[in-house]
Coordinates of C-alpha atoms and ligand atoms in Angstrom, one line a residue:
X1 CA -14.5 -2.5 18.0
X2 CA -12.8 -3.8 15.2
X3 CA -12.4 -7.5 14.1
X4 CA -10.8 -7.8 11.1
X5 CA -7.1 -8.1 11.6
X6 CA -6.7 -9.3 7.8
X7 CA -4.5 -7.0 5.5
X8 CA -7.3 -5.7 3.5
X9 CA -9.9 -5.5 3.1
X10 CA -10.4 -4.2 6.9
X11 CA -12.9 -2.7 8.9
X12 CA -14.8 0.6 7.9
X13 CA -16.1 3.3 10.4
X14 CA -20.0 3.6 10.1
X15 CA -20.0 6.6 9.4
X16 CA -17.8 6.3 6.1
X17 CA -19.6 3.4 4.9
X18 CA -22.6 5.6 5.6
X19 CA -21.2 8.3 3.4
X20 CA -21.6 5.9 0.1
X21 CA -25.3 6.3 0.4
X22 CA -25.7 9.8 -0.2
X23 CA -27.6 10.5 -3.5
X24 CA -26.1 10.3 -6.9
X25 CA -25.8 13.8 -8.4
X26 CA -23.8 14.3 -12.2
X27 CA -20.5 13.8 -11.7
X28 CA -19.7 17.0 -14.2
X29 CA -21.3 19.2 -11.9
X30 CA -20.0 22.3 -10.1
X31 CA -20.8 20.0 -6.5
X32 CA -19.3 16.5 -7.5
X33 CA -16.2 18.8 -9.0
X34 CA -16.1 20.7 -5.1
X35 CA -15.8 17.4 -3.4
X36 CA -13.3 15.8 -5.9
X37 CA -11.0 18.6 -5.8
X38 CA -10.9 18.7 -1.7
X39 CA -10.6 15.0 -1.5
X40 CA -7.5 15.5 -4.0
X41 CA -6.2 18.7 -1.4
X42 CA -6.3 16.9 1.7
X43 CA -5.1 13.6 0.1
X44 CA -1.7 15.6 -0.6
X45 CA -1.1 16.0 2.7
X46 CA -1.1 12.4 3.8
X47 CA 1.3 12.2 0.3
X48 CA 3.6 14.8 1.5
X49 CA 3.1 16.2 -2.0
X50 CA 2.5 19.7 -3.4
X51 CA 2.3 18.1 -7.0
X52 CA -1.4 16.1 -7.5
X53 CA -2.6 12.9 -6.4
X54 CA -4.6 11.3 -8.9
X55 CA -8.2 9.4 -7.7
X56 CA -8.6 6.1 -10.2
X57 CA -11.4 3.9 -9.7
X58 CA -10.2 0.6 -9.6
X59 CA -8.0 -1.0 -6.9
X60 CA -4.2 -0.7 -6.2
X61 CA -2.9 -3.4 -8.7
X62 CA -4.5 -1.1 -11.8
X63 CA -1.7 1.9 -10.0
X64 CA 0.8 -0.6 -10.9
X65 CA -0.5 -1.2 -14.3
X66 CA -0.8 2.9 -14.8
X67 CA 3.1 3.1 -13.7
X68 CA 4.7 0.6 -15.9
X69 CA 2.1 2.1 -19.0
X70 CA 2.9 6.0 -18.6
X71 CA 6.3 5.6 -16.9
X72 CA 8.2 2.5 -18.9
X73 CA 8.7 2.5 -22.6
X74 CA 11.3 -0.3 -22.4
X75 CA 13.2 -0.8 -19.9
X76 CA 12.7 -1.3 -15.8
X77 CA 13.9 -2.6 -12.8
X78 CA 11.4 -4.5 -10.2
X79 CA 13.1 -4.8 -6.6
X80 CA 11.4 -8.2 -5.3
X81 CA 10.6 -9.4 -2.1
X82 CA 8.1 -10.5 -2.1
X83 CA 4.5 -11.8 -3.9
X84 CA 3.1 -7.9 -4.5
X85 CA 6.8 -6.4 -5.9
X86 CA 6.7 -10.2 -7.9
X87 CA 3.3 -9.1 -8.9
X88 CA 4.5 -5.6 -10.3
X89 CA 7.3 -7.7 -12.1
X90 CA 4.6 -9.5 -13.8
X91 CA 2.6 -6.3 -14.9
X92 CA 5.7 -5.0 -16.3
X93 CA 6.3 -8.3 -18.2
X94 CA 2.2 -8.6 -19.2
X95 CA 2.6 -5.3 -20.6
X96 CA 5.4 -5.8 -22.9
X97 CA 8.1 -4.3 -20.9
X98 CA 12.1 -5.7 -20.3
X99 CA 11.8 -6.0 -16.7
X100 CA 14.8 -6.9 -15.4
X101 CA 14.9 -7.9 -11.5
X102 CA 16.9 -8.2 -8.5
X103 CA 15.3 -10.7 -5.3
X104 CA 16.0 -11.3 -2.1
X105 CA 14.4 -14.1 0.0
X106 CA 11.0 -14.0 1.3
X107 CA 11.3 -12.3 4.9
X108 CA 14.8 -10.6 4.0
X109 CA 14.6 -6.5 2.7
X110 CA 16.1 -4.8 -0.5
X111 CA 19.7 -3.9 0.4
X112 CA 21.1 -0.2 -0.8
X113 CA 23.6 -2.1 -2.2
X114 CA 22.2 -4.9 -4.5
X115 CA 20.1 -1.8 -6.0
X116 CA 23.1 0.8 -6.7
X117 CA 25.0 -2.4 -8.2
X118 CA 22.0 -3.1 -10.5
X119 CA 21.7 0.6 -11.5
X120 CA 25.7 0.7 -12.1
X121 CA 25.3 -2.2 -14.6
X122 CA 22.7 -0.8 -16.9
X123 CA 20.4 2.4 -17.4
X124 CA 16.7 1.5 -16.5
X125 CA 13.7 4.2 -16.8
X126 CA 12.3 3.3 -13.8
X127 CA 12.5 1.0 -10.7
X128 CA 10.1 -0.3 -9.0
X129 CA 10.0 -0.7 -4.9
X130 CA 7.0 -2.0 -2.8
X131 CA 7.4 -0.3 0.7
X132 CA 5.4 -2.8 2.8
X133 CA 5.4 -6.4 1.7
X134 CA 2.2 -7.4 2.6
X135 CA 2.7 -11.0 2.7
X136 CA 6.0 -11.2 4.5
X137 CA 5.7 -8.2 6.9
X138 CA 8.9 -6.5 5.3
X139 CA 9.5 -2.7 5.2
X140 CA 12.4 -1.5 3.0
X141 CA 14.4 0.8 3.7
X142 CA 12.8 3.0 1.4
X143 CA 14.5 6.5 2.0
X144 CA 18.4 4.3 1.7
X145 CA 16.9 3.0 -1.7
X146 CA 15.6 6.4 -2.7
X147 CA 18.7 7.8 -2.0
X148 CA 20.8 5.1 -4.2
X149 CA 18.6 6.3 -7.1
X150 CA 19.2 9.5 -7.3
X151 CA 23.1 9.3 -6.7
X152 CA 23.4 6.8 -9.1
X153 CA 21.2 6.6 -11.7
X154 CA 19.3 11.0 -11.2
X155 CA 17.1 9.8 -14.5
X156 CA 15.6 7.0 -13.6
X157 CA 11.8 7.4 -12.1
X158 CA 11.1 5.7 -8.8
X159 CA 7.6 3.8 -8.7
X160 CA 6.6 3.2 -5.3
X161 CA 4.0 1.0 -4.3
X162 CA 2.8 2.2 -0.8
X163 CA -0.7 -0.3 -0.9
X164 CA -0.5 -1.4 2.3
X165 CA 1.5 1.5 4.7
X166 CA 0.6 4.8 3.0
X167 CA -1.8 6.4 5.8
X168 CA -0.4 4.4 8.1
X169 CA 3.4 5.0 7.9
X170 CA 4.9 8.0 7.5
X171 CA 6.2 8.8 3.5
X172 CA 7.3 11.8 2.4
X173 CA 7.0 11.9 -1.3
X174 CA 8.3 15.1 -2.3
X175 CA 11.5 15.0 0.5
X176 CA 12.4 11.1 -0.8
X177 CA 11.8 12.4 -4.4
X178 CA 9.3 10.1 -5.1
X179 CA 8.0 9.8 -8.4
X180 CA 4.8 7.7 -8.4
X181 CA 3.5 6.7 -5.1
X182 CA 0.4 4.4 -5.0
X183 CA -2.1 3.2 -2.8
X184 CA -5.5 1.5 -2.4
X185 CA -8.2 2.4 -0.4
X186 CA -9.0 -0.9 1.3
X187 CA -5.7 -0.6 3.8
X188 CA -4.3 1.9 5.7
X189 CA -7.0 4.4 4.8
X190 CA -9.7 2.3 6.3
X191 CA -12.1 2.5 3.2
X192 CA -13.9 -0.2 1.3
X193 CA -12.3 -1.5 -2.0
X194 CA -12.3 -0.1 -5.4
X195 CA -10.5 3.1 -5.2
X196 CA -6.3 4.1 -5.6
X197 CA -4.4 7.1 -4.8
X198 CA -1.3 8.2 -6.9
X199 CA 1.0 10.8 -5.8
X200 CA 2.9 12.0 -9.1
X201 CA 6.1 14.1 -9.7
X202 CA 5.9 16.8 -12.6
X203 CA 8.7 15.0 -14.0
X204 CA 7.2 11.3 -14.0
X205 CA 4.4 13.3 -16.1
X206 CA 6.7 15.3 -18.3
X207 CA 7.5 11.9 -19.0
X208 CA 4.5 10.1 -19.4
X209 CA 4.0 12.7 -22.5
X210 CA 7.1 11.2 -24.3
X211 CA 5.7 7.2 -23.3
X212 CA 4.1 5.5 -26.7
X213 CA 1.1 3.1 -26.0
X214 CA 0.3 4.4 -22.8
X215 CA -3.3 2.9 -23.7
X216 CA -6.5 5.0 -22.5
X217 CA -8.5 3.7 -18.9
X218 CA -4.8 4.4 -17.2
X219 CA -3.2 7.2 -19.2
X220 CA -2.1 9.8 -17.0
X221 CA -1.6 12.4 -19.7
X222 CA -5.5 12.0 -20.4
X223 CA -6.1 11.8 -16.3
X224 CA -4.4 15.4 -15.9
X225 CA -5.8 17.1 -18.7
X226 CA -9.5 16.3 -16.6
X227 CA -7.6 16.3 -13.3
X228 CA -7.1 20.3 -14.2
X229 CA -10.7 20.7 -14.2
X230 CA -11.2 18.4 -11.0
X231 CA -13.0 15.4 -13.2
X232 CA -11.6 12.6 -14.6
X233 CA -12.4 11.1 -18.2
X234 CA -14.2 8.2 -17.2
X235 CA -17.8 7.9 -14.4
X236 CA -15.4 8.0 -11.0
X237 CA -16.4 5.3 -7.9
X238 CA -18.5 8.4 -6.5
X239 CA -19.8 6.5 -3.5
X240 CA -16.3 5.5 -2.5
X241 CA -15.2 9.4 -3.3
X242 CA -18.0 10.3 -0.9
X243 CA -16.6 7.8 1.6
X244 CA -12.7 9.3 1.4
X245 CA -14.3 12.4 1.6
X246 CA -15.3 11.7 5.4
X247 CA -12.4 9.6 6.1
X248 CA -9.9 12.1 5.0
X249 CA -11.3 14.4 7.4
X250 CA -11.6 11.3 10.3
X251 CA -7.5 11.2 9.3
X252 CA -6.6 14.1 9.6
X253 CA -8.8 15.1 12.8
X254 CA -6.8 12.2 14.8
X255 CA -3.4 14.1 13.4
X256 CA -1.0 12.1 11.0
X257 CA 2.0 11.7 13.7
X258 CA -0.5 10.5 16.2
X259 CA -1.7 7.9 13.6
X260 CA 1.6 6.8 12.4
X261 CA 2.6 6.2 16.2
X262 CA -0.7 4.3 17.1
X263 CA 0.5 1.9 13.8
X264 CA 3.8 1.7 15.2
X265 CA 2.8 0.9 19.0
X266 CA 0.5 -1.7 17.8
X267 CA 3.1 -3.8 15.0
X268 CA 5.2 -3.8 17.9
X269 CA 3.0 -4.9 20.8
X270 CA 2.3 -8.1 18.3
X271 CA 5.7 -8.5 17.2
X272 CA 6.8 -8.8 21.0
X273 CA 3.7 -10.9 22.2
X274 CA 4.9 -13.5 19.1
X275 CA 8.3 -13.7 20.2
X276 CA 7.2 -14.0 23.9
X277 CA 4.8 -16.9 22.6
X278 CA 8.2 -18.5 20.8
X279 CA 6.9 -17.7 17.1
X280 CA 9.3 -15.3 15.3
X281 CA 8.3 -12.5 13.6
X282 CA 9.4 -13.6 9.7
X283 CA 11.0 -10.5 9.3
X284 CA 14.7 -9.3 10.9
X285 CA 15.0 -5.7 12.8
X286 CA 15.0 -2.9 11.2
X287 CA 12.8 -4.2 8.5
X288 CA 9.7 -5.3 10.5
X289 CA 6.1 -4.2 9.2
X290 CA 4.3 -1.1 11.4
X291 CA 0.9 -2.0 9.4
X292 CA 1.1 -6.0 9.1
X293 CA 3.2 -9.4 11.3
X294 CA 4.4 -11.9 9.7
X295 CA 4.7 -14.9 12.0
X296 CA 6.2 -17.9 11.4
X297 CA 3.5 -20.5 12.2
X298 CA 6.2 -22.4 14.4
X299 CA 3.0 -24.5 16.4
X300 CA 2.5 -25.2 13.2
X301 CA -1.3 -24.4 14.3
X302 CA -4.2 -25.3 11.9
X303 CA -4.7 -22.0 10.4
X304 CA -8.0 -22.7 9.4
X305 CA -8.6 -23.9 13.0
X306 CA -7.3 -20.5 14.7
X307 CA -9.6 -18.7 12.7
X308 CA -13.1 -20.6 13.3
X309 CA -12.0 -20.1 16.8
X310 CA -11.7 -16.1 16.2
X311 CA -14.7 -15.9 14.4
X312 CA -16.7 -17.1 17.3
X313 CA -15.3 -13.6 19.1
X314 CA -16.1 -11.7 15.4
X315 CA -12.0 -11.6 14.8
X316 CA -10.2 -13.0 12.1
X317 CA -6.5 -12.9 11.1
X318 CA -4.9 -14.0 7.9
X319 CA -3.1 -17.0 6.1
X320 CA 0.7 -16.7 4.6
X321 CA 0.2 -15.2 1.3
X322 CA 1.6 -17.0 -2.0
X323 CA 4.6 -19.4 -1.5
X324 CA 5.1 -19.2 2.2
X325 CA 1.1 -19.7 2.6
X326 CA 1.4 -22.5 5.2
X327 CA 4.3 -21.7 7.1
X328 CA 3.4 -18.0 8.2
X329 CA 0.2 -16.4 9.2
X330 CA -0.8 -12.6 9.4
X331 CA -1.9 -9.7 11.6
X332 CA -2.8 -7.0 10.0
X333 CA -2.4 -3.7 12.5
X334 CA -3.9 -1.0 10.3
X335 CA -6.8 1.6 9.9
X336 CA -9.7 1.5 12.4
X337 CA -7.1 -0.7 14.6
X338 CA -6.7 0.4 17.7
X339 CA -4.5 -1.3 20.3
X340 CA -6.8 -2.7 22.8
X341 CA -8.5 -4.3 19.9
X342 CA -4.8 -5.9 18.9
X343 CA -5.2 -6.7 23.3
X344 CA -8.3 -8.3 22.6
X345 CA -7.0 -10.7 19.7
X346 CA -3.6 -11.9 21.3
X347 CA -6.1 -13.2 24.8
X348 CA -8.3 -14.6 22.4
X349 CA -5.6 -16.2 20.4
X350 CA -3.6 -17.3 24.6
X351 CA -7.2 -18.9 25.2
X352 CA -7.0 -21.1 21.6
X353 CA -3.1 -22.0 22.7
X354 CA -4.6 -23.6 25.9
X355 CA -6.7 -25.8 24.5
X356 CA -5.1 -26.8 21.3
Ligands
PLP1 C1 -3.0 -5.4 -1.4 C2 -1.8 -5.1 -2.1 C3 -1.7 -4.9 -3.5 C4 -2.9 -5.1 -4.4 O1 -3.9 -4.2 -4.2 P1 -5.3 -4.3 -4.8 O2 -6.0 -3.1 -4.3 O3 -5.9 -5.6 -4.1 O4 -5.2 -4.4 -6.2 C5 -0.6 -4.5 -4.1 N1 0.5 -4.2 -3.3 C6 0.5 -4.4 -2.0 C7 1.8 -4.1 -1.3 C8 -0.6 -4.8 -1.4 O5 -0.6 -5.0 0.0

């Protein structure tokens, strides 16, 4: 059963957190290579990608330090709605870059139009989109943005940051024309922390190769020349590859549309038990999270309280996240989730409404 109905990290089947005790071996030998290169094939398919999928080991915030360094000499755009597209923003900015922005309000998604107006008004390298805000339960509407920058601005690289949906959601890399697409392990694809996924187009690396200063633990350039030989230049995580290596397989034995529809069914089931319990999801139709609610905290419940209670049954749920900490809390609906489990939590949290 699982418990943890926080956005990451969440629960791992025993059998993958099993896998990380198998026996270190080299990890330039002809075995460690074998494993690396499947994890990388079957990885594609949850990418939608025939180009590569690079395995980095650190979490998903270093994938957004590795797309402004290979991706950005000067100039880019960060779409921001919230405290992990703020975040990228901030990467681009620690890293030297001009990073203009365009924001919406916390709860509200990226409009088609504020992004073609922004492209009109000046040439940027790349943009920046994060598909699932994690801490307001917004979805954009990623394939409308997609479409914007190709139409109006063909050059410019799209850097998607997927953290929290990819595995979980449906994204089709190569249709959307998707140039960077990042993940991290300790979401959607059920694993323990430390590892991120990167889908890259050829022409996000073509460009890379022209990037100055893309410095050297997140250069891509140096990542594919090892890739091609199924290593990487640095020791991988290789108890977290073991780990992917069985959940990949536990992923794709349950069939990607099958898991994509158990996200959906359970986003929704909470969604409509909030608004049935008079606490609005934070974010508007069509825009409303398939892998984590948002819910205004309109009891204005003791967080704190809610959870102690939880934790007696071995659940938890999450705060807001950044500035709307207090007046929202969280449900994650991802990975091991199933939806009697998000059953179990909602009578749970029924029983703490009675007596509070
Ligand atoms: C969790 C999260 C991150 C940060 O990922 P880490 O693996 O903790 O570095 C970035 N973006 C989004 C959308 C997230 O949900």
């Amino acid at each position: 059963m699982s418990h943890m109905f926080v956005p990451g990290p969440v629960d791992v089947a025993p059998e993958v957190l099993a896998a990380q005790t198998k026996p270190m071996i080299p990890h330039r030998s002809k075995d460690f290579e074998a494993i690396f290169k499947s994890t990388e094939e079957r990885a594609k398919k949850i990418f939608y990608t025939e180009s590569r999928v690079f395995q980095g080991s650190h979490s998903g915030s270093g994938m957004q330090e590795a797309g402004i360094r290979n991706f950005v000499e000067e100039s880019v755009l960060s779409c921001i709605n919230g405290s992990f597209s703020q975040r990228w923003n901030d990467v681009a900015i620690a890293n030297g870059k001009q990073a203009d922005k365009i924001e919406v309000e916390y709860g509200e998604a990226i409009t088609p139009d504020m992004l073609r107006d922004a492209l009109k008004k000046k040439h940027y390298e790349a943009v920046t989109i994060v598909h699932n805000e994690t801490s307001t339960g917004v979805e954009n509407p990623l394939k409308e943005l997609c479409h914007v920058v190709h139409e109006t601005s063909p050059d410019t690289l799209i850097l998607v940051d997927a953290v929290s949906s990819l595995a979980g959601v449906k994204i089709e890399m190569d249709a959307l024309g998707i140039d960077f697409l990042m993940t991290s392990s300790q979401k959607c694809f059920a694993l323990p922390p430390g590892l991120a996924l990167a889908g890259t187009s050829d022409r996000a690396m073509a460009k890379a190769a022209t990037v100055k200063n893309r410095g050297w633990y997140f250069d891509l350039v140096l990542m594919e020349k090892h890739r091609l030989k199924d290593s990487t230049p640095m020791t991988p995580a290789m108890s977290l590859i073991y780990a992917l290596d069985v959940q990949l397989d536990r992923i794709l034995a349950e069939g990607l549309d099958k898991r994509f529809a158990r996200h959906a069914a359970m986003s929704k089931y909470m969604q409509d038990w909030a608004i049935a319990h008079g606490m609005e999801p934070l974010a508007k139709e069509p825009y409303r999270s398939k892998t984590v609610v948002t819910i205004k905290n309109e009891h204005k419940w003791d967080i704190s309280a809610l959870n102690k209670f939880l934790q007696t049954k071995d659940m938890r749920i999450a705060n807001g996240y950044g500035k709307i900490k207090d007046l929202t809390y969280r449900v994650a609906t991802m990975g091991e989730t199933q939806l009697a489990d998000v059953k179990a939590l909602t009578e749970a949290m029924e029983e703490f409404m009675k007596q509070a």
